[in-house]
Tab-separated table of C-alpha atoms in Angstrom:
chain	number	residue	atom	x	y	z
Q	1	MET	CA	-26.459	-41.272	27.324
Q	2	ALA	CA	-28.190	-38.106	26.080
Q	3	ILE	CA	-26.003	-35.578	24.350
Q	4	THR	CA	-27.481	-32.372	22.986
Q	5	VAL	CA	-26.237	-31.510	19.509
Q	6	ARG	CA	-26.702	-27.955	18.280
Q	7	ILE	CA	-27.343	-27.883	14.562
Q	8	PRO	CA	-26.426	-24.810	12.478
Q	9	THR	CA	-28.990	-23.451	10.061
Q	10	PRO	CA	-27.379	-24.861	6.881
Q	11	LEU	CA	-27.648	-28.425	8.215
Q	12	ARG	CA	-31.218	-28.259	9.467
Q	13	THR	CA	-32.550	-29.512	6.176
Q	14	LEU	CA	-31.195	-32.844	7.411
Q	15	THR	CA	-32.701	-32.613	10.912
Q	16	GLU	CA	-36.294	-31.783	9.959
Q	17	GLY	CA	-35.612	-28.142	10.775
Q	18	LYS	CA	-34.586	-28.850	14.369
Q	19	ASP	CA	-31.908	-26.575	15.818
Q	20	GLU	CA	-31.109	-29.064	18.577
Q	21	VAL	CA	-31.286	-32.826	18.527
Q	22	GLU	CA	-30.304	-35.513	20.961
Q	23	ALA	CA	-27.838	-38.281	20.261
Q	24	SER	CA	-26.033	-40.941	22.229
Q	25	GLY	CA	-22.449	-42.110	22.507
Q	26	THR	CA	-19.412	-41.879	24.711
Q	27	SER	CA	-17.229	-40.079	22.177
Q	28	VAL	CA	-17.820	-37.388	19.590
Q	29	ARG	CA	-17.283	-39.987	16.879
Q	30	GLN	CA	-20.024	-42.190	18.350
Q	31	VAL	CA	-22.339	-39.217	18.634
Q	32	ILE	CA	-21.830	-38.432	14.939
Q	33	ASP	CA	-22.434	-42.064	14.014
Q	34	ASP	CA	-25.639	-42.020	16.048
Q	35	LEU	CA	-26.714	-38.797	14.360
Q	36	GLU	CA	-26.207	-40.434	10.987
Q	37	LYS	CA	-28.658	-43.218	11.907
Q	38	ASN	CA	-31.431	-40.753	12.633
Q	39	TYR	CA	-30.488	-38.036	10.179
Q	40	PRO	CA	-28.886	-39.646	7.131
Q	41	GLY	CA	-26.442	-37.441	5.292
Q	42	LEU	CA	-25.337	-35.466	8.322
Q	43	LYS	CA	-22.089	-37.351	8.806
Q	44	ASP	CA	-21.041	-36.636	5.242
Q	45	ARG	CA	-21.480	-32.918	5.873
Q	46	LEU	CA	-19.277	-33.100	8.960
Q	47	CYS	CA	-16.599	-35.633	8.015
Q	48	ASP	CA	-14.448	-36.084	4.937
Q	49	ASP	CA	-13.675	-39.290	3.041
Q	50	LYS	CA	-10.925	-40.179	5.507
Q	51	GLY	CA	-13.277	-39.894	8.458
Q	52	GLY	CA	-11.788	-36.676	9.826
Q	53	VAL	CA	-13.708	-33.504	10.539
Q	54	ARG	CA	-14.006	-31.341	7.439
Q	55	ARG	CA	-11.780	-28.304	7.428
Q	56	PHE	CA	-14.598	-25.760	7.394
Q	57	VAL	CA	-16.415	-27.352	10.323
Q	58	ASN	CA	-15.511	-26.711	13.951
Q	59	ILE	CA	-16.991	-28.986	16.571
Q	60	TYR	CA	-17.175	-27.903	20.185
Q	61	GLN	CA	-17.765	-30.018	23.247
Q	62	ASN	CA	-19.441	-27.516	25.500
Q	63	GLU	CA	-17.061	-24.522	25.131
Q	64	GLU	CA	-13.974	-26.417	23.946
Q	65	ASP	CA	-12.851	-27.052	20.385
Q	66	ILE	CA	-12.431	-30.834	20.040
Q	67	ARG	CA	-9.268	-30.348	17.929
Q	68	PHE	CA	-7.535	-29.387	21.152
Q	69	LEU	CA	-9.054	-32.202	23.165
Q	70	ASP	CA	-8.986	-35.683	21.611
Q	71	ASN	CA	-10.626	-34.695	18.354
Q	72	LEU	CA	-13.291	-37.237	17.369
Q	73	GLU	CA	-12.252	-39.489	20.250
Q	74	THR	CA	-13.093	-36.760	22.779
Q	75	THR	CA	-15.107	-38.318	25.572
Q	76	VAL	CA	-18.616	-37.021	26.061
Q	77	LYS	CA	-20.957	-37.575	28.947
Q	78	ASP	CA	-24.602	-37.238	29.734
Q	79	GLY	CA	-25.655	-33.603	29.627
Q	80	ASP	CA	-22.828	-32.427	27.376
Q	81	ALA	CA	-23.606	-30.175	24.446
Q	82	ILE	CA	-21.947	-30.622	21.072
Q	83	SER	CA	-21.990	-27.540	18.857
Q	84	ILE	CA	-21.337	-27.641	15.142
Q	85	VAL	CA	-19.906	-24.331	13.978
Q	86	PRO	CA	-19.325	-23.962	10.236
Q	87	ALA	CA	-16.797	-21.547	8.794
Q	88	ILE	CA	-18.516	-19.050	6.549
Q	89	ALA	CA	-17.170	-16.131	4.636
Q	90	GLY	CA	-20.005	-13.805	3.683
Q	91	GLY	CA	-21.338	-10.603	5.142
Q	92	HIS	CA	-20.126	-8.071	2.644
H	1	MET	CA	-2.130	3.643	23.695
H	2	ARG	CA	-3.613	6.240	21.378
H	3	SER	CA	-6.840	8.037	22.172
H	4	LEU	CA	-9.774	7.166	19.932
H	5	ALA	CA	-9.459	10.553	18.258
H	6	GLU	CA	-5.895	9.674	17.300
H	7	SER	CA	-6.730	6.142	16.161
H	8	ARG	CA	-6.641	5.127	12.520
H	9	VAL	CA	-8.830	2.244	11.393
H	10	LEU	CA	-8.655	0.376	8.098
H	11	LEU	CA	-12.104	-0.804	7.030
H	12	LEU	CA	-11.631	-3.633	4.555
H	13	GLY	CA	-15.009	-3.995	2.896
H	14	ALA	CA	-17.806	-1.455	3.154
H	15	GLY	CA	-20.702	-3.843	2.680
H	16	GLY	CA	-23.058	-5.207	5.313
H	17	LEU	CA	-20.566	-5.768	8.115
H	18	GLY	CA	-18.488	-2.727	7.227
H	19	SER	CA	-21.542	-0.444	7.131
H	20	ILE	CA	-22.533	-1.273	10.681
H	21	ALA	CA	-19.045	-1.420	12.158
H	22	GLY	CA	-18.088	1.787	10.359
H	23	LEU	CA	-21.161	3.673	11.561
H	24	ILE	CA	-20.515	2.756	15.172
H	25	LEU	CA	-16.808	3.523	15.015
H	26	ALA	CA	-17.440	6.856	13.298
H	27	ARG	CA	-19.876	7.845	16.006
H	28	SER	CA	-17.490	6.611	18.706
H	29	GLY	CA	-14.873	9.221	17.954
H	30	ILE	CA	-12.300	7.375	15.858
H	31	GLY	CA	-10.005	9.932	14.230
H	32	GLN	CA	-9.430	8.356	10.831
H	33	ILE	CA	-11.083	5.589	8.839
H	34	THR	CA	-9.720	4.355	5.520
H	35	ILE	CA	-12.337	2.515	3.486
H	36	VAL	CA	-11.185	-0.085	0.981
H	37	ASP	CA	-13.826	-1.428	-1.372
H	38	GLN	CA	-13.901	-1.898	-5.114
H	39	ASP	CA	-17.624	-2.664	-5.381
H	40	ARG	CA	-20.488	-0.487	-6.462
H	41	VAL	CA	-23.856	-0.118	-4.777
H	42	ASP	CA	-26.412	-2.691	-5.879
H	43	LEU	CA	-30.120	-2.558	-5.082
H	44	SER	CA	-30.157	-6.205	-3.987
H	45	ASN	CA	-27.741	-5.478	-1.137
H	46	LEU	CA	-29.417	-2.447	0.380
H	47	HIS	CA	-31.309	-4.440	3.010
H	48	ARG	CA	-28.021	-4.956	4.844
H	49	GLN	CA	-25.730	-2.192	3.617
H	50	LEU	CA	-27.099	0.648	5.698
H	51	LEU	CA	-24.718	3.313	4.438
H	52	TYR	CA	-26.361	3.435	1.011
H	53	SER	CA	-29.719	4.104	-0.593
H	54	GLU	CA	-31.489	3.465	-3.881
H	55	ALA	CA	-30.196	6.732	-5.323
H	56	ASP	CA	-26.623	5.484	-4.866
H	57	GLN	CA	-26.980	2.560	-7.269
H	58	GLY	CA	-23.967	2.118	-9.483
H	59	GLN	CA	-21.718	4.417	-7.483
H	60	GLY	CA	-18.548	3.268	-5.767
H	61	LYS	CA	-19.013	2.225	-2.157
H	62	ALA	CA	-15.670	3.465	-0.894
H	63	ALA	CA	-16.250	7.138	-1.706
H	64	LEU	CA	-19.859	7.011	-0.570
H	65	ALA	CA	-18.910	5.345	2.700
H	66	ALA	CA	-16.169	7.899	3.310
H	67	ASP	CA	-18.671	10.721	2.906
H	68	ARG	CA	-21.408	9.079	4.986
H	69	LEU	CA	-19.128	8.087	7.846
H	70	ALA	CA	-17.681	11.588	8.101
H	71	ARG	CA	-21.234	12.945	8.291
H	72	GLU	CA	-22.190	10.434	10.977
H	73	ALA	CA	-19.190	11.439	13.060
H	74	HIS	CA	-20.097	15.095	12.638
H	75	LYS	CA	-23.604	14.411	13.965
H	76	CYS	CA	-21.968	13.408	17.239
H	77	GLY	CA	-19.612	16.342	17.352
H	78	ASN	CA	-16.656	14.229	16.232
H	79	LYS	CA	-14.160	15.061	13.549
H	80	LEU	CA	-13.430	12.061	11.376
H	81	ASP	CA	-10.941	12.065	8.538
H	82	THR	CA	-11.847	9.523	5.891
H	83	VAL	CA	-9.877	8.109	2.994
H	84	ALA	CA	-11.558	6.196	0.171
H	85	ARG	CA	-9.570	3.535	-1.674
H	86	GLU	CA	-11.541	2.047	-4.559
H	87	ILE	CA	-9.272	-0.925	-5.039
H	88	HIS	CA	-9.204	-4.635	-4.319
H	89	ALA	CA	-6.837	-5.636	-1.539
H	90	VAL	CA	-4.458	-8.329	-2.783
H	91	PRO	CA	-1.278	-9.807	-1.301
H	92	ASP	CA	0.896	-7.331	-3.201
H	93	THR	CA	-0.969	-4.292	-1.923
H	94	ILE	CA	-2.372	-5.162	1.474
H	95	GLY	CA	0.839	-4.359	3.323
H	96	ASP	CA	0.812	-0.802	1.997
H	97	LEU	CA	-2.886	-0.479	2.806
H	98	ILE	CA	-2.308	-1.522	6.415
H	99	GLU	CA	0.652	0.766	6.958
H	100	GLY	CA	-0.194	3.725	9.161
H	101	HIS	CA	-3.258	2.135	10.725
H	102	ASP	CA	-3.795	0.997	14.296
H	103	LEU	CA	-6.457	-1.629	13.623
H	104	ILE	CA	-8.194	-3.453	10.771
H	105	VAL	CA	-11.896	-4.233	10.591
H	106	GLU	CA	-12.233	-7.002	8.017
H	107	GLY	CA	-15.655	-7.429	6.432
H	108	THR	CA	-14.807	-9.106	3.142
H	109	ASP	CA	-16.874	-11.927	1.731
H	110	ASN	CA	-14.432	-14.663	0.807
H	111	PHE	CA	-11.990	-16.868	2.637
H	112	ALA	CA	-8.981	-15.911	0.538
H	113	SER	CA	-9.349	-12.263	1.549
H	114	LYS	CA	-9.963	-13.165	5.174
H	115	PHE	CA	-6.868	-15.327	5.489
H	116	MET	CA	-4.778	-12.857	3.503
H	117	THR	CA	-5.842	-10.117	5.911
H	118	ALA	CA	-5.092	-12.269	8.957
H	119	ASP	CA	-1.601	-13.030	7.669
H	120	ALA	CA	-0.821	-9.458	6.636
H	121	ALA	CA	-2.125	-8.045	9.914
H	122	ARG	CA	0.066	-10.302	12.017
H	123	LEU	CA	3.106	-9.618	9.842
H	124	ALA	CA	2.499	-5.881	10.180
H	125	GLY	CA	1.832	-6.140	13.916
H	126	VAL	CA	-1.656	-4.654	13.623
H	127	PRO	CA	-4.718	-6.101	15.390
H	128	VAL	CA	-7.619	-7.234	13.225
H	129	VAL	CA	-11.276	-7.944	13.814
H	130	HIS	CA	-12.864	-10.472	11.460
H	131	ALA	CA	-16.455	-11.520	10.908
H	132	GLY	CA	-18.408	-13.658	8.475
H	133	ALA	CA	-22.125	-14.189	7.896
H	134	VAL	CA	-24.342	-16.273	5.638
H	135	ARG	CA	-28.117	-16.626	5.860
H	136	TRP	CA	-28.955	-16.600	9.583
H	137	VAL	CA	-25.542	-17.523	11.007
H	138	GLY	CA	-22.181	-15.877	11.504
H	139	TRP	CA	-19.104	-15.465	13.628
H	140	ALA	CA	-16.699	-12.783	14.838
H	141	LEU	CA	-13.134	-12.904	16.098
H	142	GLY	CA	-10.667	-10.322	17.315
H	143	SER	CA	-6.962	-11.019	16.950
H	144	SER	CA	-4.271	-9.026	18.695
H	145	ALA	CA	-1.222	-7.542	17.033
H	146	HIS	CA	1.567	-9.918	17.962
H	147	ARG	CA	0.348	-12.976	19.822
H	148	GLY	CA	-2.628	-15.079	20.754
H	149	PRO	CA	-5.336	-16.739	18.722
H	150	CYS	CA	-5.727	-15.678	15.116
H	151	LEU	CA	-8.038	-16.666	12.273
H	152	ARG	CA	-5.752	-19.580	11.395
H	153	CYS	CA	-5.913	-20.854	14.977
H	154	VAL	CA	-9.689	-21.177	14.660
H	155	PHE	CA	-10.329	-22.033	10.987
H	156	GLU	CA	-6.843	-23.235	9.964
H	157	ASP	CA	-6.874	-22.430	6.255
H	158	ILE	CA	-8.994	-21.576	3.258
H	159	PRO	CA	-11.494	-24.433	2.937
H	160	THR	CA	-10.845	-26.759	0.037
H	161	GLU	CA	-14.431	-27.925	0.239
H	162	HIS	CA	-17.533	-25.895	-0.483
H	163	PRO	CA	-18.820	-23.870	2.426
H	164	GLU	CA	-21.686	-21.531	1.730
H	165	THR	CA	-21.016	-17.948	0.708
H	166	CYS	CA	-23.422	-15.030	0.967
H	167	ALA	CA	-23.173	-14.618	-2.803
H	168	ALA	CA	-24.795	-18.014	-3.239
H	169	ALA	CA	-26.951	-18.296	-0.129
H	170	GLY	CA	-27.688	-14.685	0.834
H	171	VAL	CA	-27.472	-13.079	4.230
H	172	VAL	CA	-30.169	-11.402	6.264
H	173	GLY	CA	-29.778	-7.869	7.534
H	174	PRO	CA	-30.086	-8.508	11.269
H	175	VAL	CA	-27.238	-11.013	11.192
H	176	VAL	CA	-24.716	-8.571	9.757
H	177	GLY	CA	-26.169	-5.984	12.125
H	178	VAL	CA	-25.344	-8.065	15.170
H	179	LEU	CA	-21.924	-9.094	13.919
H	180	GLY	CA	-20.963	-5.670	12.589
H	181	ALA	CA	-21.824	-4.173	15.970
H	182	LEU	CA	-19.803	-6.900	17.651
H	183	GLN	CA	-16.871	-6.087	15.379
H	184	ALA	CA	-17.085	-2.458	16.477
H	185	ARG	CA	-17.091	-3.515	20.117
H	186	LEU	CA	-14.048	-5.725	19.643
H	187	ALA	CA	-12.314	-2.947	17.718
H	188	LEU	CA	-12.864	-0.470	20.532
H	189	GLN	CA	-11.593	-3.017	23.047
H	190	LEU	CA	-8.456	-3.717	21.037
H	191	LEU	CA	-7.799	-0.028	20.492
H	192	GLY	CA	-8.098	0.266	24.250
H	193	ASP	CA	-5.432	-2.397	24.779
H	194	GLN	CA	-7.950	-4.896	26.127
H	195	ALA	CA	-6.206	-7.928	24.667
H	196	HIS	CA	-8.383	-10.294	26.699
H	197	ALA	CA	-11.071	-9.613	24.091
H	198	CYS	CA	-9.102	-12.004	21.888
H	199	ARG	CA	-9.372	-14.977	24.226
H	200	THR	CA	-12.838	-15.786	22.903
H	201	TRP	CA	-14.620	-15.752	19.601
H	202	TYR	CA	-18.308	-15.599	18.826
H	203	SER	CA	-20.720	-17.824	16.983
H	204	TYR	CA	-24.124	-16.398	16.146
H	205	GLN	CA	-27.203	-18.424	15.239
H	206	ALA	CA	-30.071	-16.009	14.780
H	207	LEU	CA	-32.629	-18.821	14.574
H	208	GLY	CA	-31.082	-20.972	17.264
H	209	TYR	CA	-29.040	-20.314	20.345
H	210	GLY	CA	-28.294	-16.686	19.555
H	211	LEU	CA	-24.828	-15.402	20.373
H	212	ARG	CA	-22.366	-17.831	21.944
H	213	GLN	CA	-18.917	-17.105	23.262
H	214	LEU	CA	-16.366	-19.830	22.537
H	215	ARG	CA	-12.820	-20.187	23.729
H	216	ALA	CA	-10.361	-19.095	21.052
H	217	PRO	CA	-7.677	-21.774	21.015
H	218	ASP	CA	-3.957	-21.223	21.155
H	219	ASN	CA	-3.327	-23.611	18.307
H	220	PRO	CA	0.200	-25.051	18.512
H	221	GLY	CA	-0.104	-26.084	14.855
H	222	CYS	CA	-0.959	-22.589	13.631
H	223	PRO	CA	1.614	-21.653	10.974
H	224	LEU	CA	0.995	-17.936	11.422
H	225	CYS	CA	1.456	-17.921	15.203
H	226	ALA	CA	4.478	-20.207	14.868
H	227	GLY	CA	6.108	-17.722	12.512
H	228	HIS	CA	6.071	-20.018	9.477
H	229	ILE	CA	4.324	-17.409	7.359
H	230	GLN	CA	6.793	-14.614	6.812
H	231	GLU	CA	5.744	-13.074	3.516
H	232	MET	CA	2.651	-12.402	1.496
H	233	ASN	CA	2.667	-14.998	-1.222
H	234	MET	CA	-0.058	-14.646	-3.832
H	235	ALA	CA	0.014	-18.367	-4.587
H	236	ARG	CA	-0.970	-19.215	-1.025
H	237	TYR	CA	-4.343	-17.555	-1.522
H	238	VAL	CA	-4.931	-18.127	-5.217
H	239	ARG	CA	-4.225	-21.843	-5.030
H	240	ALA	CA	-6.524	-22.328	-2.064
H	241	ALA	CA	-9.256	-20.070	-3.413
H	242	CYS	CA	-9.277	-21.907	-6.719
H	243	ALA	CA	-10.144	-25.059	-4.827
H	244	THR	CA	-13.311	-23.496	-3.496
H	245	GLU	CA	-16.326	-22.178	-5.279
H	246	PRO	CA	-16.045	-18.780	-6.926
H	247	VAL	CA	-16.447	-15.827	-4.623
H	248	ALA	CA	-18.175	-12.607	-5.389
H	249	GLY	CA	-18.921	-9.268	-3.852
């Protein structure tokens, strides 16, 4: 099952510079686990020690924030896009 | 609804985002802009802070921005009253700063200031437009005066981990250009009572997908929207900010 994952610039050091990668899984959690196999270190940047999504990371399934779906258990299907959107504070 | 010429905007931060948003709002016919910024012009920031030039180094941004924005408005035949406040907005003072304004454009560079502004704006019943940018990425969000998604609905609270800041990672000029212009657009929409502008927020990846519109969630767990935050408590921001890396201008 091919899921497109959009990678923000700060994490592309872990994805060989790619802004989009493909992963497989039927839930967001499985997609992240699959990402970790191919791009070691990525899961640690997304999830905390307890396995939850880090506070400064928002993950979207298509246009929906997974916090308001089933969080990491949100079901994904072929053709879905997962976007990783980090909170950042600069711009001054 | 006030006309633009009667509208009073509080510009919190006159750096990269504030330069662009301020320029557009000044030229759009806003009647009054109050600029709050304690920083001084630094050569290393001029690539993105379009209100200033090399000759301004070392001078306070607030007074310079007030002068430049008034001149920009005049170029378009508009009369803009400007007020310069060379201070740092903190929980004890932000309420007074907001008073008398119809909208806040928040272009600060640290999470503590962003969340403090979100809380104070909602408590004062004033809409606010936020943005943030680091390197080639950023975001923007408009929040209405009394209801609907706010900064805490989207980002919850000041991160206790270590997200990047522009002080450490830098930010490129075009990114603050895009997001500052987007802030101005959202500001004009909110001043025009177009509250639907707050139903979405924006993620920008200059080297990737570009600008994306995302649904701004009505977060049932949001303490600000639920009315659990009723006063500006310095500890709320200091404690959280101390858990993150130091922030700078």
